[in-house]
Tab-separated table of C-alpha atoms and ligand atoms in Angstrom:
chain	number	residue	atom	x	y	z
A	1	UNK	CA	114.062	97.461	93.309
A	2	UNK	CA	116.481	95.419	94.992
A	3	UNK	CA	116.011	94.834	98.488
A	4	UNK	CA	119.159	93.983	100.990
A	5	UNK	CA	118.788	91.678	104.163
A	6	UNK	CA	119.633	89.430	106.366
A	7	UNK	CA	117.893	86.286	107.688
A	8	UNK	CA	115.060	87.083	109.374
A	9	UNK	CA	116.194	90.588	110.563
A	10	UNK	CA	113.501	93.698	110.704
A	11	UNK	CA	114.528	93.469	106.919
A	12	UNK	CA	112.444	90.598	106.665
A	13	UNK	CA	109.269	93.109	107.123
A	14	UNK	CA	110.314	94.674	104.222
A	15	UNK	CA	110.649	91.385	102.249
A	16	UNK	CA	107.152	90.416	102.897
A	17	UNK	CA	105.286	93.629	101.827
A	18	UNK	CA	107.448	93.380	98.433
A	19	UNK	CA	106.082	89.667	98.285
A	20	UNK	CA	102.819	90.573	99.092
A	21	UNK	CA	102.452	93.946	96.806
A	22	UNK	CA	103.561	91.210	93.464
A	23	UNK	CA	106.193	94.011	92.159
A	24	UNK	CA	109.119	93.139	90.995
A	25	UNK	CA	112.237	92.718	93.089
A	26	UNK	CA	115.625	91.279	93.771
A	27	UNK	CA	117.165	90.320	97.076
A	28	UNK	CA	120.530	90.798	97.784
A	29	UNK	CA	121.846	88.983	101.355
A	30	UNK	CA	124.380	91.155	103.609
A	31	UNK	CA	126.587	89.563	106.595
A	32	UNK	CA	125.759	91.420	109.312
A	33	UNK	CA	128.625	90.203	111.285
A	34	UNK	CA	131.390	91.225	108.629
A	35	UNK	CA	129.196	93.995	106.926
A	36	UNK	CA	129.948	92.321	104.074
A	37	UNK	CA	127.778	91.720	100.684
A	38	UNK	CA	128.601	88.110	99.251
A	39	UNK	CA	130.868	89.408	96.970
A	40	UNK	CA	133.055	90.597	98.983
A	41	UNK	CA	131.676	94.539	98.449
A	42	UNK	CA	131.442	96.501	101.854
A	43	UNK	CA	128.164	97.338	102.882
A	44	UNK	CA	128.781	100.529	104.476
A	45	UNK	CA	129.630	101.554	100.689
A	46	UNK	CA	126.043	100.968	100.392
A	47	UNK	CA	124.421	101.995	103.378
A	48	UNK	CA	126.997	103.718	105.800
A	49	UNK	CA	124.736	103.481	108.881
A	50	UNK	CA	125.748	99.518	108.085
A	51	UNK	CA	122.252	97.823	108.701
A	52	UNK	CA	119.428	96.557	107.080
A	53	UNK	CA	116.772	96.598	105.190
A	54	UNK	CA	118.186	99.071	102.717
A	55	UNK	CA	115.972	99.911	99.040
A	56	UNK	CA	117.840	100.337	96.295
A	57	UNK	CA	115.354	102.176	94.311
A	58	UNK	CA	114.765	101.606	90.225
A	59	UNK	CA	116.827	105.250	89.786
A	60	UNK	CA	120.214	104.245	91.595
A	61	UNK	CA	118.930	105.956	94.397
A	62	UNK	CA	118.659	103.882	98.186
A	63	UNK	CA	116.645	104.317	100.877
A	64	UNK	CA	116.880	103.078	104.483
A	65	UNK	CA	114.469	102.464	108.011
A	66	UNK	CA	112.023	100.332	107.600
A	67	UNK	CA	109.007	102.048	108.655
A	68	UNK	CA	110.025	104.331	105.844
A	69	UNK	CA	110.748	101.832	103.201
A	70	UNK	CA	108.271	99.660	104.163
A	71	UNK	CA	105.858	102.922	102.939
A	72	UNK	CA	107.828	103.523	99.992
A	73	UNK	CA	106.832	99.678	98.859
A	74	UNK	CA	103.286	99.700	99.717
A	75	UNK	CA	102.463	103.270	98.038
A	76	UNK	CA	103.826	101.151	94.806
A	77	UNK	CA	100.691	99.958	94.939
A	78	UNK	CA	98.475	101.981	96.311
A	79	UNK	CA	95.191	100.734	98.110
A	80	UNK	CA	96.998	97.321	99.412
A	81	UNK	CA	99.048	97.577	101.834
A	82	UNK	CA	98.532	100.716	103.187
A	83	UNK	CA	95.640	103.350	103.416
A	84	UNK	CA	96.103	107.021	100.879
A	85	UNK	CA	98.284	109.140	102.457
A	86	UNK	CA	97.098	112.071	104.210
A	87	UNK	CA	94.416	110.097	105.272
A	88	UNK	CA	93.766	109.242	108.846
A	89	UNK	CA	93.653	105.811	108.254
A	90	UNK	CA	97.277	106.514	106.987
A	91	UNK	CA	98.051	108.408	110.444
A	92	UNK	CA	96.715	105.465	111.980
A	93	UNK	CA	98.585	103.195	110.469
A	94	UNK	CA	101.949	105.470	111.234
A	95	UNK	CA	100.926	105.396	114.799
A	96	UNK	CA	101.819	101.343	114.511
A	97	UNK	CA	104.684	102.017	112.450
A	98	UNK	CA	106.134	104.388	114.813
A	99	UNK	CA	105.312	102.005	118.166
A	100	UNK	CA	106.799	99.205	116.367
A	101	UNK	CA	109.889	100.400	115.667
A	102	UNK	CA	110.524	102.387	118.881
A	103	UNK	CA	108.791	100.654	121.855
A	104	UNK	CA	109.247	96.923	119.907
A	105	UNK	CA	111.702	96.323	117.449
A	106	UNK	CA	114.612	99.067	119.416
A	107	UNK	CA	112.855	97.935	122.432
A	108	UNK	CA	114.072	94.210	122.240
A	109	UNK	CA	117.570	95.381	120.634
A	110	UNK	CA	119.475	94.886	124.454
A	111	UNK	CA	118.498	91.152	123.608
A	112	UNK	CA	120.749	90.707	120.785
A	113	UNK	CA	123.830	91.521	122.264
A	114	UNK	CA	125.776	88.845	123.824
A	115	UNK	CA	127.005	91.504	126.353
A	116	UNK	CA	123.733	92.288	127.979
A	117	UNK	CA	123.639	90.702	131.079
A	118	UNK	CA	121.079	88.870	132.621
A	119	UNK	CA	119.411	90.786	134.634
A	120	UNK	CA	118.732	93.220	131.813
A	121	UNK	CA	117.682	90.949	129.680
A	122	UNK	CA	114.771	90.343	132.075
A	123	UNK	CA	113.954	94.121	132.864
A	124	UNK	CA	114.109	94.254	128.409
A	125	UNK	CA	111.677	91.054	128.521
A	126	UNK	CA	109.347	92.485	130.803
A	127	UNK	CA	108.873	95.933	129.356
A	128	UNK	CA	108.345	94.834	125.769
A	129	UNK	CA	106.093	92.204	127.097
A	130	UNK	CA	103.708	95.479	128.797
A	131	UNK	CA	104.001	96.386	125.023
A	132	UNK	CA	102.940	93.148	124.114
A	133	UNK	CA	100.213	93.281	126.663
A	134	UNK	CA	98.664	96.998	125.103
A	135	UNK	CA	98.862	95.124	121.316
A	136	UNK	CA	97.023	91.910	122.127
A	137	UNK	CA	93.804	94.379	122.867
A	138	UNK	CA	93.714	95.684	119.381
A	139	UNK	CA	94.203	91.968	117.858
A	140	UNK	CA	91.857	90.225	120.334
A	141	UNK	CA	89.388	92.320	118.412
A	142	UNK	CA	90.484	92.144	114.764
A	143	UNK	CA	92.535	89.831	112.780
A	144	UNK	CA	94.754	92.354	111.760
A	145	UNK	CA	96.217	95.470	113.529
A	146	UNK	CA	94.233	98.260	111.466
A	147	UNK	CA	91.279	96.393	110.950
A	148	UNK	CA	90.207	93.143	108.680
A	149	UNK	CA	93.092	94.020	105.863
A	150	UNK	CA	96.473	92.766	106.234
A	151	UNK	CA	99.155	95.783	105.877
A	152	UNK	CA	102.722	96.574	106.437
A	153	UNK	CA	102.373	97.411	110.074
A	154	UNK	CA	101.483	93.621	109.999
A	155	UNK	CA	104.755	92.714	108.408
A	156	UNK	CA	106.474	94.665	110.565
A	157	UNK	CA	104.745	93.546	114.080
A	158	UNK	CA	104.874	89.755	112.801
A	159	UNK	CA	108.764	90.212	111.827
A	160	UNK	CA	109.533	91.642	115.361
A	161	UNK	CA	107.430	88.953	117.317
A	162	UNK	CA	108.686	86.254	114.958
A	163	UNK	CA	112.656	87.342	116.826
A	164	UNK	CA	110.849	85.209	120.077
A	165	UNK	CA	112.281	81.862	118.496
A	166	UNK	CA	115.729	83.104	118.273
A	167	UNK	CA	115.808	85.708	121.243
A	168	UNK	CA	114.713	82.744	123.546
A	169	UNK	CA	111.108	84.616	124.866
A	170	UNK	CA	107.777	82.479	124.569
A	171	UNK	CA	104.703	83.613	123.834
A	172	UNK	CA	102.517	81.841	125.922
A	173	UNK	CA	101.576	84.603	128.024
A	174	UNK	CA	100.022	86.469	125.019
A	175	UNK	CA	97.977	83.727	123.211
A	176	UNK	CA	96.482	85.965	121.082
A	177	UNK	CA	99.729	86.982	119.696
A	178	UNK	CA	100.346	83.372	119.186
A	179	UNK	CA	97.949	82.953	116.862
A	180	UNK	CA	98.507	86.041	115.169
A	181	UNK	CA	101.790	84.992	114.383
A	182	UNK	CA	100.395	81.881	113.046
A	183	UNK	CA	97.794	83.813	110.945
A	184	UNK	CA	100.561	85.424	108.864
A	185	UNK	CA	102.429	83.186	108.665
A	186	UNK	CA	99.851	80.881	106.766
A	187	UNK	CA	99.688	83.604	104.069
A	188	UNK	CA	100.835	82.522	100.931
A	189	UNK	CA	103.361	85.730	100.138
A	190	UNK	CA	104.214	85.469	103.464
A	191	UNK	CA	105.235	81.802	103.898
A	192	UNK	CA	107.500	82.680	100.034
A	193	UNK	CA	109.322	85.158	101.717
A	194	UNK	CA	110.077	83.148	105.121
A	195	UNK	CA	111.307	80.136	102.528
A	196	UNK	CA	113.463	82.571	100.739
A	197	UNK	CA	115.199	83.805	103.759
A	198	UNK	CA	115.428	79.767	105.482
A	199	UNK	CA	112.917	80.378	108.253
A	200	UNK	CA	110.096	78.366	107.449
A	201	UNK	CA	110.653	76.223	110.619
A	202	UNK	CA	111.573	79.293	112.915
A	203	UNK	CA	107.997	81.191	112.324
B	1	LIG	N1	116.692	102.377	112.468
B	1	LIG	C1	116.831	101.229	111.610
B	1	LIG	C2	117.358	100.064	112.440
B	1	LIG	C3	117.614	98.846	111.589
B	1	LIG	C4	118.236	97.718	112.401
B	1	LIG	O1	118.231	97.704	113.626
B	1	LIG	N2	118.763	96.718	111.668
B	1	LIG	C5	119.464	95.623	112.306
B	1	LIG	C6	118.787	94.290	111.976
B	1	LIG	S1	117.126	94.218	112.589
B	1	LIG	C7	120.872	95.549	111.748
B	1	LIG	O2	121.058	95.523	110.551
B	1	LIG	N3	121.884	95.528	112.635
B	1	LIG	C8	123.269	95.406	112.257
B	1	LIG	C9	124.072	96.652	112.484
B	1	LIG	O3	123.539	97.646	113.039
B	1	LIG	O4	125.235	96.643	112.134
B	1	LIG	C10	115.507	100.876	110.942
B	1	LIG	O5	114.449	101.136	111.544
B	1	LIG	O6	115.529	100.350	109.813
């Protein structure tokens, strides 16, 4: 499988469950400013909707969102990273997939744009931050969103909260965030994967 990313972008969830699930991989980096592989090939070739994370899968084949691929790479290796599917553990675990990507991850997209103005920026802060509010009462209770095992709804939430030290948002009003970020981030697999991409200082 060879994974494509960028730096620390929702890709980076994607990057960690392949760490964490010890299969093999490659990485291959993609400018998201010029859309651009490093050499030189367009990405849009690759994935037209032109972001990341996209799978290239061991058949030629590719597969993109990363709730989706983040699946695909923990049903590798079933039992790890993610409950059978059809279970409701699994439907459980989709529920966080599903929140994360809509209410969090699109949620905080406005923030990225240079365009946004300011007072948006504020309304986006304050409406993920209710989001925030509604996760810290699941992790104030468990180390890990589903329970005591770290899975890919983990990787996910972590990659999304981790976007605080470039997006200019602090954490202190959710403490137990904080230190969920901080639990991760001490995992082994985890700490490989934020070395790969250069963000061992920004996590
Ligand atoms: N729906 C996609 C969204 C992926 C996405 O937003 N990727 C961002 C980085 S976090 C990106 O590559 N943006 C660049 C672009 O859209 O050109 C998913 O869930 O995977």
């Amino acid at each position: 499988m060879k994974l494509y990313y960028a730096p620390g972008a929702c890709s980076l969830a994607a990057h960690i469950a392949l760490q964490e699930s010890g299969l093999p991989f490659s990485l291959e980096r993609v400018d998201l400013r010029t859309h651009k592989t490093p050499d030189g090939r367009d990405y849009y070739a690759i994935n037209p909707k032109g972001y990341v994370p996209t799978l290239a899968l061991d058949d030629g084949s590719r597969l993109t969102e990363a709730a989706v691929v983040l699946q695909y790479i923990a049903d590798r290796k079933p039992g790890t990273l993610a409950p059978a599917f059809g279970s409701i553990e699994r439907y459980r675990l989709m529920e966080w997939l599903n929140f994360i990507a809509t209410e969090l991850h699109k949620g905080l997209g406005p923030l990225w744009k240079p365009t946004t103005p300011d007072a948006y920026k504020a309304t986006v802060v304050e409406a993920v931050g209710n989001r925030f509010d509604y996760v810290v009462k699941t992790l104030g209770a468990q180390p890990y969103l589903t329970g005591s095992n770290f899975t890919i709804a983990d990787a996910y939430l972590f990659t999304i909260v981790n976007w605080h030290h470039f997006l200019k948002f602090d954490l202190d009003r959710w403490p137990v965030l904080a230190q969920f970020q901080a639990r991760v981030a001490a995992r082994p697999k985890v700490r490989k994967a934020l070395e790969a991409e250069h963000l061992l200082k920004a996590a």
